[in-house]
Every structure is written in C-alpha cells, then in structure tokens.
Amino acid sequence: MDIKKLTDEELVLNICALKDESRVIFEEHIEELFNRYKLQIYSLSRYYGLQNEDAMDVVQETFIKFLNFHHSFKKNLTFKPWFFKIVLNVVRNKYNELKKYSYVEISKLSSQVYFDENFEKLQKREYVRGILNRLPVKEREVVLLEVYGGLSLQEISKTLDISLRQVYNRLEKAYELLREYIGDNINDFWNWKEKA
C-alpha cells in the first residue's frame, strides 16, 4: 500500500486503527501527514505574527495534540477543518502566551542581523505580516486560513464553526480593510507573500 496515495481521511483512520498493531506503519502514516501539513502550519503561524522558533514549536505542538486527540476523528468528518481547529487553537495559545510574557533577550538582539542578499525579501514579508496583523482577529483568521492554510470557504466555515455567509462577510470586511491600508494594489500585496 502506497501511503502517499491515501487521502488525509484514510491516513487518519489508518492511524487510529494501527496504533496498537504496527509501530513502524503507524509512524510512517504520522510522518506522511506531518510532511503534508508542516509548511501550511508553519506559514499560518508566521503570518499570525509568531517568530521562526515559535512557529516551529506550533508545528510540533500541533502534532502532539493531534496524537493525543486523533481517536476523536470520525469517519464522516472531513480531515482539514477538523485538523485546522487543532492548529488554530495551538497558534492562538502560543500567540497569547508570548503576548503575555513578551520580552527580548539582549544576546538575541545582537544575532538578529538581516543585512544580506535577502534583505528586500525579508522587508516585504514583514510588511505583509504587519498589514495582516492590523486586521481584527476574526477577519485575520479567515484570511490566513484561506491564503496560507489553503482551506476552501466551506472548510473555513467548518473549522471556525461559523456559517458560510459569515466566512464571506469576514473575508469581504478583511479585503475592504486591506484596500484601506494598501490602496488598490491588493494584487501586488498578495504577490509579495512568501510561504516561509
């Protein structure tokens, strides 16, 4: 059986069934799922405003939570919205934790030198993050799930437990605010985004 050809739902159901049987096959399934979603989780975390190390922590914590709660996944569920509820909870918790205990070590400041050939790319990435962080939380989450999480509007609706109409309304409000912040060049704005 080629696990790369399995759907996300099949992978998770196999993980639930395999846990007690074959450790090697179980780990292969977990690794496949990890490889499919690590970049999306990382990108979502970074654009939520988390630094590199914190975003990597979110990826790890998400999969730890997944391993603790994978048994709650049911056959009739769609994986992506179910999984991104876990992702969003971990991202929010990490963000709130860091916001609560926000400080910078002096030794880290001296190592944060960005004067290299990627300076312009880093500036643009920080510009995009700065603009996204100006959005209200509800609107920012919908945009991040759509653009960086790769979720469809229906999947966002399921992930956030809101109606499809609310998803549309939040996206419309977010894009309206983005136009206020950056003018009519919104397409240029999205061309600047980096997936980390």
Coordinates of N, CA and C in Angstrom, one line a residue, residues 1 25 31 33 36 39 43 47 57 69 104 111 125 137 161-162 165 170 178:
M1 N 0.8 -1.2 0.0 CA 0.0 0.0 0.0 C 0.9 1.2 0.0
I25 N 4.5 1.0 10.8 CA 3.5 1.5 9.8 C 2.8 2.7 10.4
E31 N 4.3 10.4 9.8 CA 5.3 11.1 9.1 C 4.7 11.7 7.8
L33 N 1.5 12.4 7.1 CA 0.6 13.5 7.5 C 1.4 14.8 7.9
R36 N 2.7 16.5 4.8 CA 1.7 17.2 4.1 C 1.3 18.5 4.7
L39 N 4.4 22.7 6.4 CA 4.6 24.0 5.8 C 3.4 24.9 6.0
S43 N 3.6 28.3 8.0 CA 3.2 29.6 7.3 C 2.1 30.3 8.0
Y47 N 2.5 34.1 9.7 CA 1.7 35.2 9.3 C 0.7 35.6 10.4
D57 N 7.7 25.5 17.0 CA 7.1 25.0 18.2 C 5.6 24.6 17.9
F69 N -5.4 13.5 20.4 CA -6.8 13.5 20.1 C -7.2 12.9 18.8
V104 N 12.5 40.4 25.0 CA 13.6 40.0 24.1 C 14.9 40.0 24.9
S111 N 22.3 39.0 17.5 CA 22.4 38.0 16.5 C 21.4 38.2 15.4
R125 N 8.2 40.5 3.4 CA 7.5 39.6 4.2 C 7.0 40.2 5.5
V137 N -9.0 40.2 14.7 CA -8.7 38.7 14.8 C -9.6 37.9 14.0
D161 N -16.5 26.9 12.9 CA -17.8 26.7 13.4 C -18.7 28.0 13.2
I162 N -18.6 28.5 11.9 CA -19.4 29.6 11.6 C -20.1 29.3 10.2
R165 N -21.9 32.2 5.1 CA -22.2 33.6 5.0 C -21.3 34.4 5.8
R170 N -16.7 38.0 6.6 CA -15.4 38.3 7.2 C -14.4 38.6 6.2
L178 N -8.0 45.7 4.0 CA -6.7 45.7 3.3 C -6.6 46.7 2.2

